[in-house]
CSV table of C-alpha atoms in Angstrom, one decimal:
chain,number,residue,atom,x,y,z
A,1,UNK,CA,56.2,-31.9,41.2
A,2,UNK,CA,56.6,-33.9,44.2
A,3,UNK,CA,53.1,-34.5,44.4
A,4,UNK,CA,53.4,-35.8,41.3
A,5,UNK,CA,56.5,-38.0,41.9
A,6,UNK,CA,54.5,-39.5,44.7
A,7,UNK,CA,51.0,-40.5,42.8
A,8,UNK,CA,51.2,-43.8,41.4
A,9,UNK,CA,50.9,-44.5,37.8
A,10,UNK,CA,46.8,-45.3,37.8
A,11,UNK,CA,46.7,-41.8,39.5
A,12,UNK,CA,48.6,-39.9,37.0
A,13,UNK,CA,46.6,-40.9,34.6
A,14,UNK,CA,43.2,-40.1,36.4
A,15,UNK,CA,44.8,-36.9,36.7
A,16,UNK,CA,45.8,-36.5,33.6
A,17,UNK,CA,41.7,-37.4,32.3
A,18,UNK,CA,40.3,-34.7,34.5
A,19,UNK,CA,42.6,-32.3,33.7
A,20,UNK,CA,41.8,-32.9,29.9
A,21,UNK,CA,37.8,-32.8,30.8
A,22,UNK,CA,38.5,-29.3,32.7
A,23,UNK,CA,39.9,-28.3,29.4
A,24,UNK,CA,37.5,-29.2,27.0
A,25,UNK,CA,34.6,-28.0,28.7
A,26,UNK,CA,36.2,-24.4,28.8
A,27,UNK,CA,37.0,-24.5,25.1
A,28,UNK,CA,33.3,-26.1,24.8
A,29,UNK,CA,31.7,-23.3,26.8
A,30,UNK,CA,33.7,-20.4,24.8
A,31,UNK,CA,32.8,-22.5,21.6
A,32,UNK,CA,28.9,-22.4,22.5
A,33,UNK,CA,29.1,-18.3,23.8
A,34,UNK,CA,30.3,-17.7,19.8
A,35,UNK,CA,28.1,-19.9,18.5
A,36,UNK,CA,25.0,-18.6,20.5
A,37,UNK,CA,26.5,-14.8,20.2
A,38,UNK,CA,26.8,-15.1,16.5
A,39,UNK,CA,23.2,-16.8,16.3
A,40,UNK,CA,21.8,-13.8,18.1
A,41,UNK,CA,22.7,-11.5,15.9
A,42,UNK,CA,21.7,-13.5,12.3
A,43,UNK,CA,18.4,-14.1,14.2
A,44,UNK,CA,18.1,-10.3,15.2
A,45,UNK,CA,19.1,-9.1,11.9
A,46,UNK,CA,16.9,-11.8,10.1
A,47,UNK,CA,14.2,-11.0,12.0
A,48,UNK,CA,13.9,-7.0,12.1
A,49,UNK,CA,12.0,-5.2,9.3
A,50,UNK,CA,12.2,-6.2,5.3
A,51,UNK,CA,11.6,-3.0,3.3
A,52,UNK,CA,9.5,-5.3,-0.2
A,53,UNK,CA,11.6,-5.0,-3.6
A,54,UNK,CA,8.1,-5.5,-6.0
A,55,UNK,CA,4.5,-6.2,-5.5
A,56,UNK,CA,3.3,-8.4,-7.9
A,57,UNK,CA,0.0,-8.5,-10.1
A,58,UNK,CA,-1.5,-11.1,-12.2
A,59,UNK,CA,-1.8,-10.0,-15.6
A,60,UNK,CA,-4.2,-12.7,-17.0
A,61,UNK,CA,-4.7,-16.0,-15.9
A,62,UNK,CA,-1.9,-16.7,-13.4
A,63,UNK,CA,-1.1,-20.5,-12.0
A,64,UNK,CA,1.4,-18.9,-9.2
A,65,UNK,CA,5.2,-17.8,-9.2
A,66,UNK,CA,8.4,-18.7,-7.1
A,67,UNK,CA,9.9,-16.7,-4.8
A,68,UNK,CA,13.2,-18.2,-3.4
A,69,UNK,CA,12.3,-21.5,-5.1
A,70,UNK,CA,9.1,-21.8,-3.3
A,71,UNK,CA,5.6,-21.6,-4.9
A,72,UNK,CA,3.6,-18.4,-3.9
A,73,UNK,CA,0.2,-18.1,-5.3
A,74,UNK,CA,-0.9,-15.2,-7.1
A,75,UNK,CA,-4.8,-15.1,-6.4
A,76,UNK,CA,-4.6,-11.3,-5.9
A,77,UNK,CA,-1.1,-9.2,-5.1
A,78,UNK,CA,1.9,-10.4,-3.3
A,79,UNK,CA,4.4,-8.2,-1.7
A,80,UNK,CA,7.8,-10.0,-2.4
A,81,UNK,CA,10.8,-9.3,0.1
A,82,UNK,CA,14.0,-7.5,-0.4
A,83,UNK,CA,16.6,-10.1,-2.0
A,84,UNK,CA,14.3,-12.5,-2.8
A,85,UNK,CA,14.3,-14.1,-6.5
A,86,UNK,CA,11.3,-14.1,-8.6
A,87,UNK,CA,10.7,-16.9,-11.2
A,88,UNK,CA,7.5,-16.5,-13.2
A,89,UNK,CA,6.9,-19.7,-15.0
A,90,UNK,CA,5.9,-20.2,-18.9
A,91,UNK,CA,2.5,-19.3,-19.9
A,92,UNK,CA,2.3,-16.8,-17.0
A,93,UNK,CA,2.2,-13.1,-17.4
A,94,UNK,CA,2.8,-10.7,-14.3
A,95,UNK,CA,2.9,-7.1,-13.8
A,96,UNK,CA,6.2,-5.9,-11.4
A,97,UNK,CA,5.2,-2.8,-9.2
A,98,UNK,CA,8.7,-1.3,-8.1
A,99,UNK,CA,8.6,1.0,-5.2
A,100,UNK,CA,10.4,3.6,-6.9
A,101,UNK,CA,7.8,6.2,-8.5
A,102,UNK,CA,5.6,3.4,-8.9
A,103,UNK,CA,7.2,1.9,-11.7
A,104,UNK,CA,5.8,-0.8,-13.7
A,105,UNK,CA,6.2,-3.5,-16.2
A,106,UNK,CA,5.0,-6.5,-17.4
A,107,UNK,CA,6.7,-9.6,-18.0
A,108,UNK,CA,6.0,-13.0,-19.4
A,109,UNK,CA,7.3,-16.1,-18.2
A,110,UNK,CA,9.4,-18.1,-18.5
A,111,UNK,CA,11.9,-15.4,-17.2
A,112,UNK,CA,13.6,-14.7,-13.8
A,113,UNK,CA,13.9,-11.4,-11.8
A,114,UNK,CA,16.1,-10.2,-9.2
A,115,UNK,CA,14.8,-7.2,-7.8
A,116,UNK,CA,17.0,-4.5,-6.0
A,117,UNK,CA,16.0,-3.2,-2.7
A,118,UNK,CA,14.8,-0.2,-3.1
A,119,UNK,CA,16.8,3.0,-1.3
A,120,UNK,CA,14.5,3.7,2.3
A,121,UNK,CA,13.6,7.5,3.3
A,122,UNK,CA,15.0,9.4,6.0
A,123,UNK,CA,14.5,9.0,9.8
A,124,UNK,CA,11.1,9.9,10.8
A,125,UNK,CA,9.8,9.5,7.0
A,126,UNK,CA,7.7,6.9,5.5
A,127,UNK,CA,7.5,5.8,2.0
A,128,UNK,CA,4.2,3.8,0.6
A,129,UNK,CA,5.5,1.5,-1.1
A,130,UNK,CA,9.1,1.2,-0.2
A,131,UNK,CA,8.9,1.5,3.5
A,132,UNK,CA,8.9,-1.9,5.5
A,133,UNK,CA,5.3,-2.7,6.6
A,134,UNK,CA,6.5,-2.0,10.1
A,135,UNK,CA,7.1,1.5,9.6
A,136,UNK,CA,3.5,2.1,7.7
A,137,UNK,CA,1.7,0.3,10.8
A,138,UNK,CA,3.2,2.6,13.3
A,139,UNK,CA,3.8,5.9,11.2
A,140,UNK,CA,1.5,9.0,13.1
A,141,UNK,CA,-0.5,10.6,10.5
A,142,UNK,CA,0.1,14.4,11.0
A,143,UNK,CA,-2.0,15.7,8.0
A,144,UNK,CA,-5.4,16.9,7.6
A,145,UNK,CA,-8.5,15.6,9.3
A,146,UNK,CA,-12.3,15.0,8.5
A,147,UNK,CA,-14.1,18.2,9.9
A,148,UNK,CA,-17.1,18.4,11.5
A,149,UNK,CA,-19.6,19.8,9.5
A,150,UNK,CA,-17.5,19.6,6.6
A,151,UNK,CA,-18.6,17.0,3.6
A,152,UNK,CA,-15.2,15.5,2.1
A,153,UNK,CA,-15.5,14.9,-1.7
A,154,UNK,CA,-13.3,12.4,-2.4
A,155,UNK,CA,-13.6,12.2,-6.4
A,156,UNK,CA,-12.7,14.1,-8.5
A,157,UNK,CA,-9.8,15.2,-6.4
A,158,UNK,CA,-6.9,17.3,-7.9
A,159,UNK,CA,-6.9,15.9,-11.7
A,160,UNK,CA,-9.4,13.3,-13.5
A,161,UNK,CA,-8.9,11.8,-17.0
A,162,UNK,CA,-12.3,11.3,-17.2
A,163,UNK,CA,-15.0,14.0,-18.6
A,164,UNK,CA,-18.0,11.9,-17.5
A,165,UNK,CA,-16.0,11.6,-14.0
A,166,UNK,CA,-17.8,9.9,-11.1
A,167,UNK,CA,-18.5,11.9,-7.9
A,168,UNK,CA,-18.2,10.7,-4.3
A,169,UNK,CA,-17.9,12.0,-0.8
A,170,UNK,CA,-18.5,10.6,2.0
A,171,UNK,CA,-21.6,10.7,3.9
A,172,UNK,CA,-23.2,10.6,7.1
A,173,UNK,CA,-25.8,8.0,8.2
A,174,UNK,CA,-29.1,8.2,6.7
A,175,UNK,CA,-28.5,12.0,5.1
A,176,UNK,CA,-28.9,12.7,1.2
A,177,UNK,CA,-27.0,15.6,-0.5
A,178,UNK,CA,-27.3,17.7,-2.8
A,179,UNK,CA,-24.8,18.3,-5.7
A,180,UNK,CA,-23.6,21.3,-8.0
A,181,UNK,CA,-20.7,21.5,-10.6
A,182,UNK,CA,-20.3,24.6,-11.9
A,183,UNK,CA,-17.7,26.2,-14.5
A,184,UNK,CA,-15.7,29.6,-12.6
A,185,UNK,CA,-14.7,30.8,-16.0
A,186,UNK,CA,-17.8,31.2,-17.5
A,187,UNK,CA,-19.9,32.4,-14.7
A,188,UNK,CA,-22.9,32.5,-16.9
A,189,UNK,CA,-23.2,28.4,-17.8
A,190,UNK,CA,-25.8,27.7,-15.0
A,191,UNK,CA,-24.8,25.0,-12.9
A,192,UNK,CA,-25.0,21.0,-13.1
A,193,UNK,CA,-27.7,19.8,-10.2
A,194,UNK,CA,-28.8,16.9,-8.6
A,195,UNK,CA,-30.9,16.9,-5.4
A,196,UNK,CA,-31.6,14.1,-2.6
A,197,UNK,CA,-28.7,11.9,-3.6
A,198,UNK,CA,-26.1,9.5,-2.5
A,199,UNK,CA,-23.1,8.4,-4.3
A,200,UNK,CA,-21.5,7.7,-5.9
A,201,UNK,CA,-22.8,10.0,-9.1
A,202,UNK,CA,-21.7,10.2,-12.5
A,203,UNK,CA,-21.6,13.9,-14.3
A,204,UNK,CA,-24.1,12.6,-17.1
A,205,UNK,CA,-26.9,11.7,-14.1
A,206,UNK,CA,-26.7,15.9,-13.0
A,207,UNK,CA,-29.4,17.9,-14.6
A,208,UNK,CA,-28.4,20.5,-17.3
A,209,UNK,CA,-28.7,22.5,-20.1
A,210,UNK,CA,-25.1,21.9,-21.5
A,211,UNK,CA,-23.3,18.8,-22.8
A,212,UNK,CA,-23.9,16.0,-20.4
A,213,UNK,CA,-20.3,15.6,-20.1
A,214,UNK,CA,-17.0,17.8,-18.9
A,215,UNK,CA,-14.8,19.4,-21.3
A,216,UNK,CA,-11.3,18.3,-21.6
A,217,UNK,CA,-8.6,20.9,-19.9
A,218,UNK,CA,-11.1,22.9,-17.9
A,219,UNK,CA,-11.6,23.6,-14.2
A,220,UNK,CA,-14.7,22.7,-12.4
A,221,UNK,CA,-15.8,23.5,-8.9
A,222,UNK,CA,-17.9,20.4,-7.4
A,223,UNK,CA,-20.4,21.1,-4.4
A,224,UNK,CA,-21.7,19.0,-2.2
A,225,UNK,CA,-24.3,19.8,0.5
A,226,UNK,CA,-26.8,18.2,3.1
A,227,UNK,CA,-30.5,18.3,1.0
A,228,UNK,CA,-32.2,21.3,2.1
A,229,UNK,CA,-29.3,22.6,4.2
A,230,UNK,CA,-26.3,25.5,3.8
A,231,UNK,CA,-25.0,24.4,6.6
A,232,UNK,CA,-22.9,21.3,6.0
A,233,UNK,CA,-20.9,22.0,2.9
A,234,UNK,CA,-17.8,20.6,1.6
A,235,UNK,CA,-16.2,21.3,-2.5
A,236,UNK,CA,-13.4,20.4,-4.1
A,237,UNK,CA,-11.5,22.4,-7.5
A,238,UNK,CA,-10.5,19.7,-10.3
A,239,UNK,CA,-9.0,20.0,-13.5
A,240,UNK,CA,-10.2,17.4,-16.3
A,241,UNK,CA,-7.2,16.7,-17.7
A,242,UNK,CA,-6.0,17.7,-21.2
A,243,UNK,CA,-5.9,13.9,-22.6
A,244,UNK,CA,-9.3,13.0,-21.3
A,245,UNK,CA,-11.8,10.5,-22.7
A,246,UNK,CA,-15.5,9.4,-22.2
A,247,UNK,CA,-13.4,5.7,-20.9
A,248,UNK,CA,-14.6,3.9,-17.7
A,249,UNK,CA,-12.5,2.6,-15.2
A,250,UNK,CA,-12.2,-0.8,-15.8
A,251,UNK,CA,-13.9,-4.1,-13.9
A,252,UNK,CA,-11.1,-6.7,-13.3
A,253,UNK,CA,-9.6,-6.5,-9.7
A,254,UNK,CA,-6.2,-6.4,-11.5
A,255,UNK,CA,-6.6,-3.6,-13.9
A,256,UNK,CA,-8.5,-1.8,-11.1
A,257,UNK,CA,-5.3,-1.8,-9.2
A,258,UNK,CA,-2.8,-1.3,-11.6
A,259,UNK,CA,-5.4,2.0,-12.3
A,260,UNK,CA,-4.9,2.8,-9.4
A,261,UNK,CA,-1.1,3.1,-9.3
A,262,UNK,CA,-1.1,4.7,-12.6
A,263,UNK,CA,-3.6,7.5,-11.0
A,264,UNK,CA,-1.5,7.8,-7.6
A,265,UNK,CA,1.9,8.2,-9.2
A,266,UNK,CA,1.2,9.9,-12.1
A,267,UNK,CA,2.1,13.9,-12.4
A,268,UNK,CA,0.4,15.4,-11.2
A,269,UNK,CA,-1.4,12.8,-9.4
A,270,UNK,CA,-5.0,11.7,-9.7
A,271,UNK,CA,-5.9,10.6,-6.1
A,272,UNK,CA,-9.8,11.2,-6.8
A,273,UNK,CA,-8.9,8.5,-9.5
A,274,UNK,CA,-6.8,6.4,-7.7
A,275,UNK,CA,-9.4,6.3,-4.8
A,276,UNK,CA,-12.1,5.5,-6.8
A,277,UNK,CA,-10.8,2.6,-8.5
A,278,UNK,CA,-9.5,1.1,-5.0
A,279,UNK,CA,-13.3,1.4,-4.1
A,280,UNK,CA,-14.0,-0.9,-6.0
A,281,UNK,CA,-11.8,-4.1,-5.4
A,282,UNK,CA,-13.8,-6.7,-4.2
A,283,UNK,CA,-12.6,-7.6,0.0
A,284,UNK,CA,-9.7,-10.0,-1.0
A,285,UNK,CA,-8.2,-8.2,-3.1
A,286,UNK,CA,-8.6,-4.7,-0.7
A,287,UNK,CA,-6.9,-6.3,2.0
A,288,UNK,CA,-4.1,-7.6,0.2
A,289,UNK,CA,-0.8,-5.4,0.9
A,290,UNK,CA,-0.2,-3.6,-2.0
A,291,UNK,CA,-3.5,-2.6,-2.3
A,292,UNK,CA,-3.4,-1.3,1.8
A,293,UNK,CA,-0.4,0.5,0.7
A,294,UNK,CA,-2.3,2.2,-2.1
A,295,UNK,CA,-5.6,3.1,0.3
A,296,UNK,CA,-2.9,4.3,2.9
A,297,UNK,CA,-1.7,7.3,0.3
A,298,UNK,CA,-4.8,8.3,-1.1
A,299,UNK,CA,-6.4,8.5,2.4
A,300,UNK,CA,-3.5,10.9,3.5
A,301,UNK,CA,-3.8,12.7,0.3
A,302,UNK,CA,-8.0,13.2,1.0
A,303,UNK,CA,-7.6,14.0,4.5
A,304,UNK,CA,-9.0,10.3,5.5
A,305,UNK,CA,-7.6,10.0,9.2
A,306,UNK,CA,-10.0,7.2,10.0
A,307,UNK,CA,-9.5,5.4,7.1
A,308,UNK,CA,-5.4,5.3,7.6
A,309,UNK,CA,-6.1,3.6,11.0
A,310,UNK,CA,-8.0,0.9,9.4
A,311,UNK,CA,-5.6,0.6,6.6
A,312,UNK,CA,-2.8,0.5,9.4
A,313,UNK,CA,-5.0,-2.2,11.3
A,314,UNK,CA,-5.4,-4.5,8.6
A,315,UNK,CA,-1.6,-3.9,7.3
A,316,UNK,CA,-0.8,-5.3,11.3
A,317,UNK,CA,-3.5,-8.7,10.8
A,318,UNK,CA,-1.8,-9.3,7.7
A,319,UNK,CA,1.5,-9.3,9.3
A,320,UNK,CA,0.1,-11.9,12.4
A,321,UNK,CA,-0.8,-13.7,9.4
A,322,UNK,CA,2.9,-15.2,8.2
């Protein structure tokens, strides 16, 4: 206080000015710590995995959608993000894929859609389509492999709803095959045959003395073996299902994949179905990330390891991408 007393007034007041400065910059250095401290942690929680709330697919001629306000295009499928907003314009149809079950339904614009986020699985578990894209990249596959000296059929696989279904495995380099379906409850049909071929192969193309086609809730044993060999041998059991038809699956990209879903998430499923349609998407549409998603659980399903690396490969490009 004496101190004080003695400073003149000019001196005071520098006094005074510094001791205001000191201040301020404290309460601006605590200010900025909250400000960067809460930033942080919006930035960290903004940018850690988004599980996607639909995928959607064009249902006829499509100009593009909003998400959040902003135009997305719609030139194949688009994942769209937990608590985003969906606007589909007028004239535009699109079908939703929800990640529950697989769930689907088409809507025509003008209308607006809000999807909820769909509920995640347990630790250590991984969901197709609900799962962020994260977790698929990096989830180990712990099922079956591709066995050497094993051929894998691939279609038909489990159930078909086709009775003129189309047969595929997958081959080796430069090897033909030989292929037998035969009927185990009525040991005396003879069997289908072709020799020296490669798929994929439709039923009516094997040589027979029965109906060129399958019968309708029956159980078929397809064989598949290296041409002149008994060595290299791989079958598969299928059931044509009850509600079968002589139908095709369909050309357009878009009903391909929505055939697809139908096949994968239908009970039981029909992954040889599922599988085959996805064969058949031109390479834009295959790499887009619904479809990946798709590939990824048929491939576990058929015992595809190699294929779920490349599916997990592309699913991490197409991340890099945005």
């Amino acid at each position: 206080m004496d101190e004080l007393l003695r400073l003149t007034p000019d001196e005071r007041r520098k006094r005074r000015i510094l001791r205001f400065a000191a201040a301020g910059f404290v309460v601006a250095a605590i200010l900025a710590g909250a400000v960067i401290s809460i930033g942080l942690r919006a930035w960290k929680k903004k940018a850690g995995p988004v599980p996607p709330a639909a995928y959607l697919v064009p249902a006829g001629d499509v100009s593009g959608v909003r998400v959040n306000g902003k135009i997305a295009p719609l030139a194949t499928t688009l994942a769209v993000p937990a608590g985003a907003a969906i606007s589909v314009p007028a004239g535009n149809s699109v079908t939703i894929v929800y990640p529950k079950n697989g769930f689907t339904r088409t809507v025509k614009g003008p209308e607006s859609i809000r999807p909820e986020t769909p509920a995640q699985p347990g630790a250590n578990e991984v969901d197709f389509l609900a799962s962020p894209r994260e977790a698929l990249i990096g989830a180990p596959y712990s099922g079956p492999r591709e066995g050497t000296g094993r051929v894998l059929v691939t279609s038909p696989f489990g159930v078909t709803r086709f009775v003129n279904p189309t047969i595929t495995w997958a081959p080796r380099p430069g090897v033909r095959y030989d292929v037998a379906v035969v009927d185990p409850d009525d040991r005396s049909a003879p069997p289908r045959i072709a020799v020296n071929m490669l798929p994929p192969l439709r039923i009516d193309q094997l040589e027979t003395t029965q109906e060129r086609v399958l019968l309708a809730d029956r159980i078929y044993n397809v064989i598949v073996r290296e041409a002149g060999s008994d060595t290299q041998i791989g079958g598969m059991q299928f059931l044509v299902s009850p509600d079968a038809t002589d139908a095709s699956l369909p050309l357009a990209p878009a009903e391909l994949v929505m055939e697809a879903v139908n096949a994968l998430w239908s009970k039981p499923a029909r992954i040889g179905d599922g599988w085959l349609a996805l064969s058949r998407l031109p390479p834009d549409w295959a790499e887009s990330e619904l479809v990946l998603r798709l590939r990824m659980r048929a491939a576990a399903e058929l015992g595809l390891f190699d294929e779920i690396e490349k599916v997990q490969y592309h699913l991490r490009a197409l991340g890099q991408q945005r």
